[in-house]
Coordinates of C-alpha atoms in Angstrom, one line a residue:
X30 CA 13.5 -24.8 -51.9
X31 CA 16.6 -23.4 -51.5
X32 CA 15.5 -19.8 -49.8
X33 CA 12.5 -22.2 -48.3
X34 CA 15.2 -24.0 -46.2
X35 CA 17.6 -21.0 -45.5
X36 CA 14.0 -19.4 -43.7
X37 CA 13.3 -22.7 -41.6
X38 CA 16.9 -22.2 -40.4
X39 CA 17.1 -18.9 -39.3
X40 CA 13.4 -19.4 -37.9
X41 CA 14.6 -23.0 -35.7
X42 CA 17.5 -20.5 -34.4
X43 CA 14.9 -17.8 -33.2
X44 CA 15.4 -17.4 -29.0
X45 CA 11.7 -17.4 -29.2
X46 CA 9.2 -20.0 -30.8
X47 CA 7.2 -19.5 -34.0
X48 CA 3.6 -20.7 -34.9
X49 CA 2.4 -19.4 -38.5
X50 CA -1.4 -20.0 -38.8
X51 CA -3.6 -19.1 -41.6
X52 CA -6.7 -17.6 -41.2
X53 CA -8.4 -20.9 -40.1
X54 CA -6.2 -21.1 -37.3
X55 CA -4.7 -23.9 -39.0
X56 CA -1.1 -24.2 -38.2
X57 CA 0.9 -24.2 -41.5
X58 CA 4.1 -23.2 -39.9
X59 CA 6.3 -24.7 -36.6
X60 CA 9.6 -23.9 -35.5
X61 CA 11.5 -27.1 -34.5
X62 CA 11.8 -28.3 -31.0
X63 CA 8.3 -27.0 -29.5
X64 CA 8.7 -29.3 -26.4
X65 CA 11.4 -27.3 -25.4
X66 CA 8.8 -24.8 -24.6
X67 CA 5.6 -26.6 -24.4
X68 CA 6.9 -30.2 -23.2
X69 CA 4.7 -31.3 -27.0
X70 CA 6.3 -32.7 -29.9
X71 CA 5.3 -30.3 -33.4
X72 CA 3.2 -33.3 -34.8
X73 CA 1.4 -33.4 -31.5
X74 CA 0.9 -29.6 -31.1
X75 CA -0.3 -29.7 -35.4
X76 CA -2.9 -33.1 -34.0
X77 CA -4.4 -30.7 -30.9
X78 CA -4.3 -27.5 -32.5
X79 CA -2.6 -23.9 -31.3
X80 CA -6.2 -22.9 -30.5
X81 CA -6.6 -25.6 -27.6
X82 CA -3.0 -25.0 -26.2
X83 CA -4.1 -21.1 -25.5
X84 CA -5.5 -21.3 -22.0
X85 CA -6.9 -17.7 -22.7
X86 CA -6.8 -16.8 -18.9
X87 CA -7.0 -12.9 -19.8
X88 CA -8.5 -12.6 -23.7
X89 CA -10.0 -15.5 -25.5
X90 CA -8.3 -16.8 -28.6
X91 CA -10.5 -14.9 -31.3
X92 CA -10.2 -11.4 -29.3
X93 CA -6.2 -12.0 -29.6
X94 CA -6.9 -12.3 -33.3
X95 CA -9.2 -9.9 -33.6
X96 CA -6.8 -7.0 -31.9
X97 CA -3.7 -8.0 -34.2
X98 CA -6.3 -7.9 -37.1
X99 CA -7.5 -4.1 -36.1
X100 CA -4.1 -3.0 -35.0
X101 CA -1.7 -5.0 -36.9
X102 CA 0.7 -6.6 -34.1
X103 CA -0.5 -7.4 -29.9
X104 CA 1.8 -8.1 -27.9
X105 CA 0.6 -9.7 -24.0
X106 CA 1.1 -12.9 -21.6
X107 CA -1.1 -15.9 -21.7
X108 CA -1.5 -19.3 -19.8
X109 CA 0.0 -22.1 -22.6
X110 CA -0.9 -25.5 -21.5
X111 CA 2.2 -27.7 -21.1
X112 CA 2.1 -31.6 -21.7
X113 CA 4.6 -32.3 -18.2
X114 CA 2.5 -29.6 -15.8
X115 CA -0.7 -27.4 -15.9
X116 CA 0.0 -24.4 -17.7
X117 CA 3.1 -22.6 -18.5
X118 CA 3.2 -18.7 -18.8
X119 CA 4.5 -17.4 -21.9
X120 CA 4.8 -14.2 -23.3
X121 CA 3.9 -13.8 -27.1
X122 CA 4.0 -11.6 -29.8
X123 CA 1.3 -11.8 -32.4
X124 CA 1.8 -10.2 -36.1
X125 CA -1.2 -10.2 -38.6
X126 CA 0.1 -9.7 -42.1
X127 CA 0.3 -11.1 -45.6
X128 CA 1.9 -13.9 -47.3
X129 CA 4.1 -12.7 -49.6
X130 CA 4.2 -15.9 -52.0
X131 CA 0.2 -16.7 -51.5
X132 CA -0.9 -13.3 -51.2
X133 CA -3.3 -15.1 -48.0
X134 CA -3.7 -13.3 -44.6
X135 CA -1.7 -15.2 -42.1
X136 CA -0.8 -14.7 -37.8
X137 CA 2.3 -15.3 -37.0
X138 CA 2.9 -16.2 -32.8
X139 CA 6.2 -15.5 -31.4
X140 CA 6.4 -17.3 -28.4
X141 CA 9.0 -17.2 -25.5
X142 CA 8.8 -18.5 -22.0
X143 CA 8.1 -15.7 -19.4
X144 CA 8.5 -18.0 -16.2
X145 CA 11.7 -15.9 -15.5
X146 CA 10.3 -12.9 -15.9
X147 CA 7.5 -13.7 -13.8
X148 CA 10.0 -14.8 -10.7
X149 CA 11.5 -11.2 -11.6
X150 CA 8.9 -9.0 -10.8
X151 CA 7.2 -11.2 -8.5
X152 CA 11.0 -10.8 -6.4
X153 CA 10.1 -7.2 -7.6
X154 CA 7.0 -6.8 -6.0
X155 CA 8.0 -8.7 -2.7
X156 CA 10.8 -6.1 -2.3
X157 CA 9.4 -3.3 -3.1
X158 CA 6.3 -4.1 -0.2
X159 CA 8.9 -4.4 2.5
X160 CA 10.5 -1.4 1.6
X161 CA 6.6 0.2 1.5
X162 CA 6.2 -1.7 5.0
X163 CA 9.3 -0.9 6.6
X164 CA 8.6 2.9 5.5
X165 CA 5.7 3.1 7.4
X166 CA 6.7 1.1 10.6
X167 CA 6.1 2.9 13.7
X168 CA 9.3 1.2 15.4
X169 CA 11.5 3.0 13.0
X170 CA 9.6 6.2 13.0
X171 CA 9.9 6.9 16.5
X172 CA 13.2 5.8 17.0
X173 CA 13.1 1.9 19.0
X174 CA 16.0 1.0 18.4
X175 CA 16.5 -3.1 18.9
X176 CA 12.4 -3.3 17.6
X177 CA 13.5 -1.5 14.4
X178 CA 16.7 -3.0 13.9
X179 CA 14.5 -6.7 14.6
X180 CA 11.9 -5.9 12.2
X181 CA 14.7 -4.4 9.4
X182 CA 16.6 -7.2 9.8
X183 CA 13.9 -10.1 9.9
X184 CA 12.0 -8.6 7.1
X185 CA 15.3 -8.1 5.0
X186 CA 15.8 -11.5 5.3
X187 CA 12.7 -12.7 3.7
X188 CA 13.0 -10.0 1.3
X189 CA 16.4 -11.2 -0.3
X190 CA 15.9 -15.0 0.7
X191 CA 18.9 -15.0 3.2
X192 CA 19.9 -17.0 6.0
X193 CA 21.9 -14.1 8.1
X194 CA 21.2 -10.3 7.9
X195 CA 23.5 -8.4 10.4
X196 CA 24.3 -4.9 11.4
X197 CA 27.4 -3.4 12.6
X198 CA 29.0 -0.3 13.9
X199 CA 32.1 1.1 14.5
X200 CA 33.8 2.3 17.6
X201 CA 34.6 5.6 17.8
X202 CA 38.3 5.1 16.3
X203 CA 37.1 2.4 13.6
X204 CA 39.3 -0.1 15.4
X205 CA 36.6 -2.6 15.9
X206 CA 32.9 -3.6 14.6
X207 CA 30.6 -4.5 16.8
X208 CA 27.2 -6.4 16.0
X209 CA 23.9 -4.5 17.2
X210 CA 22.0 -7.4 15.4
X211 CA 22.3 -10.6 13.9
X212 CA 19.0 -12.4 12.5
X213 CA 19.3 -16.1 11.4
X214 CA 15.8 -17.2 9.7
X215 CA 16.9 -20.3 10.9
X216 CA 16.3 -19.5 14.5
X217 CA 13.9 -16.5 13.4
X218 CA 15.1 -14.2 16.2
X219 CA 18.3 -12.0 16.4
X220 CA 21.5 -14.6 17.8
X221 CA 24.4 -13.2 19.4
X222 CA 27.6 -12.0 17.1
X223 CA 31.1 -11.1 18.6
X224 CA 32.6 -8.1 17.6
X225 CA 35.5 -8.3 14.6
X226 CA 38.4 -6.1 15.3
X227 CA 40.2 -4.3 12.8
X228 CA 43.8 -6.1 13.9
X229 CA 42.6 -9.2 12.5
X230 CA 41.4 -8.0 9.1
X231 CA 42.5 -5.0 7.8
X232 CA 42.6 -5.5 4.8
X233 CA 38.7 -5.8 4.6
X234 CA 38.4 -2.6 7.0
X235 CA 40.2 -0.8 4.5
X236 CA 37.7 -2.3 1.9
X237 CA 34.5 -0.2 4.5
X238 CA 36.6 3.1 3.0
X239 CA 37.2 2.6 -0.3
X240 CA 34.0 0.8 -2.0
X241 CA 30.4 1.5 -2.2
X242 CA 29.2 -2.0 -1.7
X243 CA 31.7 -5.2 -1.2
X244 CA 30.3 -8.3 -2.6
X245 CA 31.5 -11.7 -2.8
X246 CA 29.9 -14.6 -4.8
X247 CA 32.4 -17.1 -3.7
X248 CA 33.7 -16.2 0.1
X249 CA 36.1 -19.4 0.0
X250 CA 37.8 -18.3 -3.1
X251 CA 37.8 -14.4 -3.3
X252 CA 40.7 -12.9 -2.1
X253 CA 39.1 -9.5 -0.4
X254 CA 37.7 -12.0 2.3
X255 CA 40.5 -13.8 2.4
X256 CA 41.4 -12.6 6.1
X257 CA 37.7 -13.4 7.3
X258 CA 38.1 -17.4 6.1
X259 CA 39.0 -19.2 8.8
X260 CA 37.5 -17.4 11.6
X261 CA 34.7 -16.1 10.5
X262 CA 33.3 -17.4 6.9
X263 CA 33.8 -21.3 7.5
X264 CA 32.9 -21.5 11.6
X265 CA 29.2 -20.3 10.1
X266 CA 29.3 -22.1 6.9
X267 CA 29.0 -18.2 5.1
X268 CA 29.9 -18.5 1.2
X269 CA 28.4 -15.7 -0.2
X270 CA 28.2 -11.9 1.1
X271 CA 27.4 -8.2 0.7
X272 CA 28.0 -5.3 2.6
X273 CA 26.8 -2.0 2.4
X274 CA 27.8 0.8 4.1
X275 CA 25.7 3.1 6.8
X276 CA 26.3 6.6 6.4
X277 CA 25.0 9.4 8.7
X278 CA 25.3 13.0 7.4
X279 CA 28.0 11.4 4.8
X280 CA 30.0 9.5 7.4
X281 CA 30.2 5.7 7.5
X282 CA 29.2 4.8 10.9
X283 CA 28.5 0.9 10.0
X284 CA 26.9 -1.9 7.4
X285 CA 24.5 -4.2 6.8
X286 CA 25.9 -7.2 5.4
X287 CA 23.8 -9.7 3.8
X288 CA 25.1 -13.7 4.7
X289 CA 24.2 -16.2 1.8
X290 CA 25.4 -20.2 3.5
X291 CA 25.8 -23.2 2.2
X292 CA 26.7 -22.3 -1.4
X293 CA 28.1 -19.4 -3.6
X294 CA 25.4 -17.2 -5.0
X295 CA 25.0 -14.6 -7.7
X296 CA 23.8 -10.8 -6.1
X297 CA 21.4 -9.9 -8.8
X298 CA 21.0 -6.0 -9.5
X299 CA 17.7 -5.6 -7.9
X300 CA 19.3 -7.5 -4.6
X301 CA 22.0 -4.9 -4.8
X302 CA 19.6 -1.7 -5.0
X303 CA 17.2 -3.4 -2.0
X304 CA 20.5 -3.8 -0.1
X305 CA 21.1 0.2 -0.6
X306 CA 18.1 1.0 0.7
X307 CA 17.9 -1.1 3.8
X308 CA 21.4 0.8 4.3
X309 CA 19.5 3.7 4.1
X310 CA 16.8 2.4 6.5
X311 CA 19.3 1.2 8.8
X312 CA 20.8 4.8 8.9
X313 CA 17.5 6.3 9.5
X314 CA 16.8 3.9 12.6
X315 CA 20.2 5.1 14.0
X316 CA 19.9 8.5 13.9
X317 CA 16.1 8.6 14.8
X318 CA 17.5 6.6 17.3
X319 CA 20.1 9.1 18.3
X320 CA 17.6 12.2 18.1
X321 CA 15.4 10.1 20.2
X322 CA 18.2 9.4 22.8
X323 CA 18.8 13.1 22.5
X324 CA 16.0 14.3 23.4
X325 CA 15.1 12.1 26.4
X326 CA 18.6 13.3 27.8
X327 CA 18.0 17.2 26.9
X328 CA 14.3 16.5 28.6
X329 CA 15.7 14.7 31.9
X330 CA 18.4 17.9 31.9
X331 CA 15.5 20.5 31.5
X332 CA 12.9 18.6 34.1
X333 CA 16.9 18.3 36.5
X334 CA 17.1 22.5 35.7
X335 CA 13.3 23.7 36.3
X336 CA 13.4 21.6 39.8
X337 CA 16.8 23.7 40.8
X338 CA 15.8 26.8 39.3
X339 CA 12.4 26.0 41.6
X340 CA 14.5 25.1 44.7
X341 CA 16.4 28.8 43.8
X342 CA 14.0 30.8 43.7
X343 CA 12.0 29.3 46.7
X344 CA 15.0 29.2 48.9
X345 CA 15.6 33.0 47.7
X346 CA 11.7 33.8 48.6
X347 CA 12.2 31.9 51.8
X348 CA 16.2 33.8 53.0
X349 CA 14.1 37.1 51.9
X350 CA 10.7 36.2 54.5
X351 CA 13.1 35.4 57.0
X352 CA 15.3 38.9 56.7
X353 CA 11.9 40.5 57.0
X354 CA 11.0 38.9 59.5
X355 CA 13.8 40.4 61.6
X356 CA 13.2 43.5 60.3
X357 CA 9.7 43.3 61.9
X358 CA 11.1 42.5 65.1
X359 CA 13.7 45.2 65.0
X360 CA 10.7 47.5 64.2
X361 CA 8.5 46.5 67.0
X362 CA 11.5 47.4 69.5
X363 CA 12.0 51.0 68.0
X364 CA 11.2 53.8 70.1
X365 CA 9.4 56.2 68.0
X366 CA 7.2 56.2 65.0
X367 CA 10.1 57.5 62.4
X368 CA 12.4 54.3 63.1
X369 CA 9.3 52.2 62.7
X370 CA 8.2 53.9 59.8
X371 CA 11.9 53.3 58.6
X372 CA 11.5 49.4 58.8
X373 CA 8.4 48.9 57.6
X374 CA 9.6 50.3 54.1
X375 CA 12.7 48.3 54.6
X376 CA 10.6 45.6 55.3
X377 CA 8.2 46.4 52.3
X378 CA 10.9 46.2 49.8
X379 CA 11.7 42.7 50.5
X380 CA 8.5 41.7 50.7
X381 CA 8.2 42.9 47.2
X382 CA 11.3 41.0 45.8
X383 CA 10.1 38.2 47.8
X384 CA 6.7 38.0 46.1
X385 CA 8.7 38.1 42.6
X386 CA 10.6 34.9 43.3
X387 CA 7.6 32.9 44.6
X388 CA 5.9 33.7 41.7
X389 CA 8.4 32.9 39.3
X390 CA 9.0 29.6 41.0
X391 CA 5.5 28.8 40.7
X392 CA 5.5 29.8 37.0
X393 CA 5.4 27.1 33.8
X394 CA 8.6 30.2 32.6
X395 CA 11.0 31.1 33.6
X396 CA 12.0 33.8 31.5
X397 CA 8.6 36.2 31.2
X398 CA 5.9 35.9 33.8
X399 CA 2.6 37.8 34.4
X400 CA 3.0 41.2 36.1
X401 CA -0.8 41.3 36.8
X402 CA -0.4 38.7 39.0
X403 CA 2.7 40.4 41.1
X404 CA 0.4 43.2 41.1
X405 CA -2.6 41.9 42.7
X406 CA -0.5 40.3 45.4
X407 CA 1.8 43.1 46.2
X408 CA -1.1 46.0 45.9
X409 CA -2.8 44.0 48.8
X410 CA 0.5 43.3 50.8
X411 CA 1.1 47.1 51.1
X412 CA -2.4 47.6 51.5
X413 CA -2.6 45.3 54.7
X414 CA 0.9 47.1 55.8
X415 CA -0.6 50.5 56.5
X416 CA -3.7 48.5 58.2
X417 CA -4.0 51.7 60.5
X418 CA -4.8 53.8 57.4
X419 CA -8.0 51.6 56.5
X420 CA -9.8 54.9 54.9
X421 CA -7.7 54.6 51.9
X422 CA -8.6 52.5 49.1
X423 CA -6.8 50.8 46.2
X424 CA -8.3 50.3 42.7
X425 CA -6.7 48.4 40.4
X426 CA -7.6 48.3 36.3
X427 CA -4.9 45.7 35.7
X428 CA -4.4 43.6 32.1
X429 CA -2.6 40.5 31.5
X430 CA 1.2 41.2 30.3
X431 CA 4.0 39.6 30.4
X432 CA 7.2 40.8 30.8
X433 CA 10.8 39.6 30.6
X434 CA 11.9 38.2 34.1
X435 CA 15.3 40.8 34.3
X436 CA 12.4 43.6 34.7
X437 CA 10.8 41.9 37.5
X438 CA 12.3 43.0 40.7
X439 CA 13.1 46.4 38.9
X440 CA 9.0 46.6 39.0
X441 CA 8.6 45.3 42.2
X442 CA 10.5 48.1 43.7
X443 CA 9.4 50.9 41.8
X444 CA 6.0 50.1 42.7
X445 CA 6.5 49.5 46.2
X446 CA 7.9 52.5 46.0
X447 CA 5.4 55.1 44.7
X448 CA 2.2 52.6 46.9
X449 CA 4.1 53.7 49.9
X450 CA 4.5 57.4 48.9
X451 CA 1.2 57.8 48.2
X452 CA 0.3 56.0 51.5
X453 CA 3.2 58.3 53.7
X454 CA 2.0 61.5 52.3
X455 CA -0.6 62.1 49.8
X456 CA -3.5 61.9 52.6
X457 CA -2.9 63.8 55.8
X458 CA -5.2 64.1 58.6
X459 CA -6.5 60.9 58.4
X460 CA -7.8 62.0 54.8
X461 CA -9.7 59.6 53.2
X462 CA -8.2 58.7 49.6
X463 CA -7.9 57.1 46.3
X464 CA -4.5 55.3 45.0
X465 CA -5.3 53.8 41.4
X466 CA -2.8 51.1 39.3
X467 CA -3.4 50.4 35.9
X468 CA -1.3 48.3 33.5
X469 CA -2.0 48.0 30.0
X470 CA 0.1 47.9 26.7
X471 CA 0.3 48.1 22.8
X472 CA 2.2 47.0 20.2
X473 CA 5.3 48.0 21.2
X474 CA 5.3 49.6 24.8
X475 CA 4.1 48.5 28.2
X476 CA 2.2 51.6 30.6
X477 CA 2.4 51.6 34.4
X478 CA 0.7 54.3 35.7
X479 CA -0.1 55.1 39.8
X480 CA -2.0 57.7 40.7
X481 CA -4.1 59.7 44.1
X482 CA -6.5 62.2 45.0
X483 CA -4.4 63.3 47.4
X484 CA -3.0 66.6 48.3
X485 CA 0.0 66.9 45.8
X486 CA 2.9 68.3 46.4
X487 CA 5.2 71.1 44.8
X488 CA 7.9 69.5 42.5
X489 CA 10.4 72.6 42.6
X490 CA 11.0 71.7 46.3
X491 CA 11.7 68.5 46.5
X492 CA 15.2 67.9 47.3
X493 CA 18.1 66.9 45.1
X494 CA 19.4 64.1 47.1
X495 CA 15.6 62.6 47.9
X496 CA 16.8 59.0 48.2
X497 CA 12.9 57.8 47.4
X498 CA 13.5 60.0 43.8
X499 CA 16.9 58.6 43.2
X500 CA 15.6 54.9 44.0
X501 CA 13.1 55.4 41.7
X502 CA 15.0 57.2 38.8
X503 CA 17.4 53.7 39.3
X504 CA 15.0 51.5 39.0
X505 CA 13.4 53.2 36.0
X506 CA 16.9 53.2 34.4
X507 CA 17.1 49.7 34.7
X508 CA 14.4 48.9 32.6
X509 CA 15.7 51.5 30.4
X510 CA 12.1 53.2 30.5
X511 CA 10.8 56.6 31.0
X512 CA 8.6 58.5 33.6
X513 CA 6.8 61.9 33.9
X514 CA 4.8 62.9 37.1
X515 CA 2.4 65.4 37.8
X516 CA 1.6 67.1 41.0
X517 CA -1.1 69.5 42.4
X518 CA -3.8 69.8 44.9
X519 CA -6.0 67.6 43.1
X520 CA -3.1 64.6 43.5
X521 CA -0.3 63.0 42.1
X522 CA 0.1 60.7 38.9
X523 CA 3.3 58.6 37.8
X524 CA 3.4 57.6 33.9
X525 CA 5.8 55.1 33.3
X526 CA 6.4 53.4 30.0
X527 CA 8.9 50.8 29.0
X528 CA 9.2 48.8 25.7
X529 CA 8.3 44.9 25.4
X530 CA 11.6 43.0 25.1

């Protein structure tokens, strides 16, 4: 009787509940004080039977047995009815075994309330989908910074069943804290917030550099928030709070700070690690925020710098028509065809640069543009210069390239250049003639090559201070390319290569 009553005790002091039953389901064991779990006294729990009070919402009663018979112990959570309310959840332990006096086969329930446990993971689950939501929102992801902050805020709230959620920065010398939200579910919208400055509690700024997270249970009666009491904690009734830090690249730029009114409050674990993450979040809204603001700035800049480089380049094009325009006048007063001939390749050298700059103004780059396209314009501009020489014809077997723009008026020279040689004095007589451009490239290298079928000329005579042979060497230096020509009576041909850069 003795070791009978020294077992009852230890079992009546068990956290959890116990319910022996023999193999009829007949209850041959209770612990004392059932209604403390199932609002039924242990005679009226024996009268109903353990069977009836297992609501069996998941597995019936005889699969429960069944499993502890097959596997020795099951473990799960059930629907218990409850003499006060519908149903209480409870989560039970179930052992089949032998008793060791009788020798019978006997379950043994080990019952313990799991309403807690339920509100846990249910507060769980409810955090865990507005961190899921909140990871996906659009307003965050591309930076909106007041939507984001609203929607972090306001869902934060709900989240950690708070009246306030706020979110502050500091000034540039931490000397003040100013409030870039403030959302009270009692008003469901962000309120206004005046900024705290650092001369009226520095104690607590100090607290921003030295701790990870600063929490209060008791605002009125903790001393680190002490200095916020009177003009900040009681005007809005705030007696509990926790603030987390805002770091950017490791730097604490802010907090979020988490306002419990009314009463003190207990900041559970899992409130503490949600708080940590919507620091996080809040740091990701700021600096997509930032990179955002960054880019609309560096894309206003860039639009400011292609309209000026535009306006350059088109006032350049536009100085350079009107100095050839002079030119031509000055031409049509001189007095013999050698002065005229003079300013018409003056004039044709301009016309060349000039063609360069309105094409690179009315390019997307401005660093590489298409010298097809410069050729094609100039080709027929020195074509229609030498009008009077209409028996000589250009062909052109031109690809796309692009080159970089610091070759560009280089080019445009150098091909005025050897076009106007060949029209001066490949074809005398009126000759009729062939000039032929081509432009192609490989991997490395980019070809020019002009060429006519006119009458060549010896190079061993021509002299040493030729200024059309010292322009062109120049020019081919400043590409830092090379050049071979050929000359006989069947024509002339210029090779000239320079590498892609």
């Amino acid at each position: 009787m003795k070791s009978q009553s020294f077992l009852n005790n230890i079992l009546n002091n068990f956290l959890e509940h116990v319910f022996v039953l023999d193999v009829n389901h007949k209850i041959i064991f209770c612990s004392d004080s059932p209604e403390a779990l199932l609002g039924f006294s242990k005679q009226e729990i024996i009268e109903k039977g353990f069977k009836n009070l297992f609501l069996g919402s998941r597995f019936s009663f005889e699969d429960v047995l069944k499993k502890a018979e097959k596997y020795g112990e099951f473990i799960g959570t059930e629907n218990f009815e409850h003499k006060s309310r519908s149903f209480i959840n409870v989560a039970y332990r179930l052992n089949f075994q032998q008793d060791e006096e009788t020798g019978e086969n006997i379950f043994v329930f080990y019952l313990r309330d799991n309403t807690q446990n339920n509100i846990i993971r249910r507060d769980i689950i409810k955090k865990s989908l507005t961190i899921e939501n909140l990871s996906r929102s659009r307003k965050i992801r591309d930076g909106k910074l007041e939507e984001a902050i609203f929607e972090l805020l306001e869902s934060s709230s709900r989240a950690m069943n708070v009246t306030r959620v706020n979110a502050w920065v500091f000034d540039n010398g931490k000397n003040e804290i100013r409030c870039i939200g403030n959302f009270d579910s009692r008003e469901n919208k962000l309120v206004p917030q005046s900024a705290l400055p650092r001369i009226a509690m520095p104690g607590y700024f100090s607290l921003f550099e030295t701790e990870k997270i600063i929490i209060t249970n008791d605002a009125f009666k903790e001393a680190k928030t002490a200095e916020l009491l009177d003009f900040y904690l009681k005007p809005l009734n705030i007696h509990a709070l926790m603030d987390i830090p805002v770091r950017i690249e490791g730097e604490m730029i802010g907090v979020i700070c988490f306002e419990h009114i009314d009463s003190p409050r207990e900041w559970t674990l899992q409130e503490q690690k949600y708080a940590l993450v919507a620091a996080q979040m809040l740091s990701l809204i700021m600096e997509t925020s930032n990179k955002q603001q960054a880019k609309a700035e560096l894309e206003v800049s860039l639009a400011e710098q292609k309209i000026l480089l535009q306006e350059v380049h088109h006032r350049v094009k536009n100085n350079l028509s009107i100095v050839a325009s002079l030119i031509n006048l000055q031409k049509d007063k001189a007095k013999d065809d050698f002065h005229k001939d003079l300013f018409l390749e003056c004039r044709n050298r301009i016309d060349s640069i000039s063609t360069v700059h309105e094409l690179i103004y009315k390019a997307k780059s401005y660093s590489r543009f298409n010298f097809k396209d410069y050729l094609s314009q100039i080709l027929d501009h020195i074509s229609s210069s030498y009008g009077s020489k209409k028996n000589i014809k250009i062909t052109q077997e031109l690809t796309d390239v692009d080159i970089d723009i610091s070759y560009s008026i280089p080019l445009a020279l150098i091909v005025n250049e050897l076009i106007t040689n060949s029209f001066k004095h490949a074809f005398s007589n009126d000759r009729a003639g062939i000039i032929k451009v081509s432009l192609h490239k490989n991997k490395s290298n980019i070809f020019l090559t002009i060429s006519d079928n006119g009458s060549g000329f010896d190079k061993s005579i021509i002299p040493q201070n030729s200024i059309g042979m010292d322009i062109l060497s120049g020019l081919i230096d400043q590409i830092d390319g090379t050049y071979d020509f050929t000359s006989n009576e069947n024509g002339t041909q210029y090779k000239i290569s320079f590498s892609k850069k």
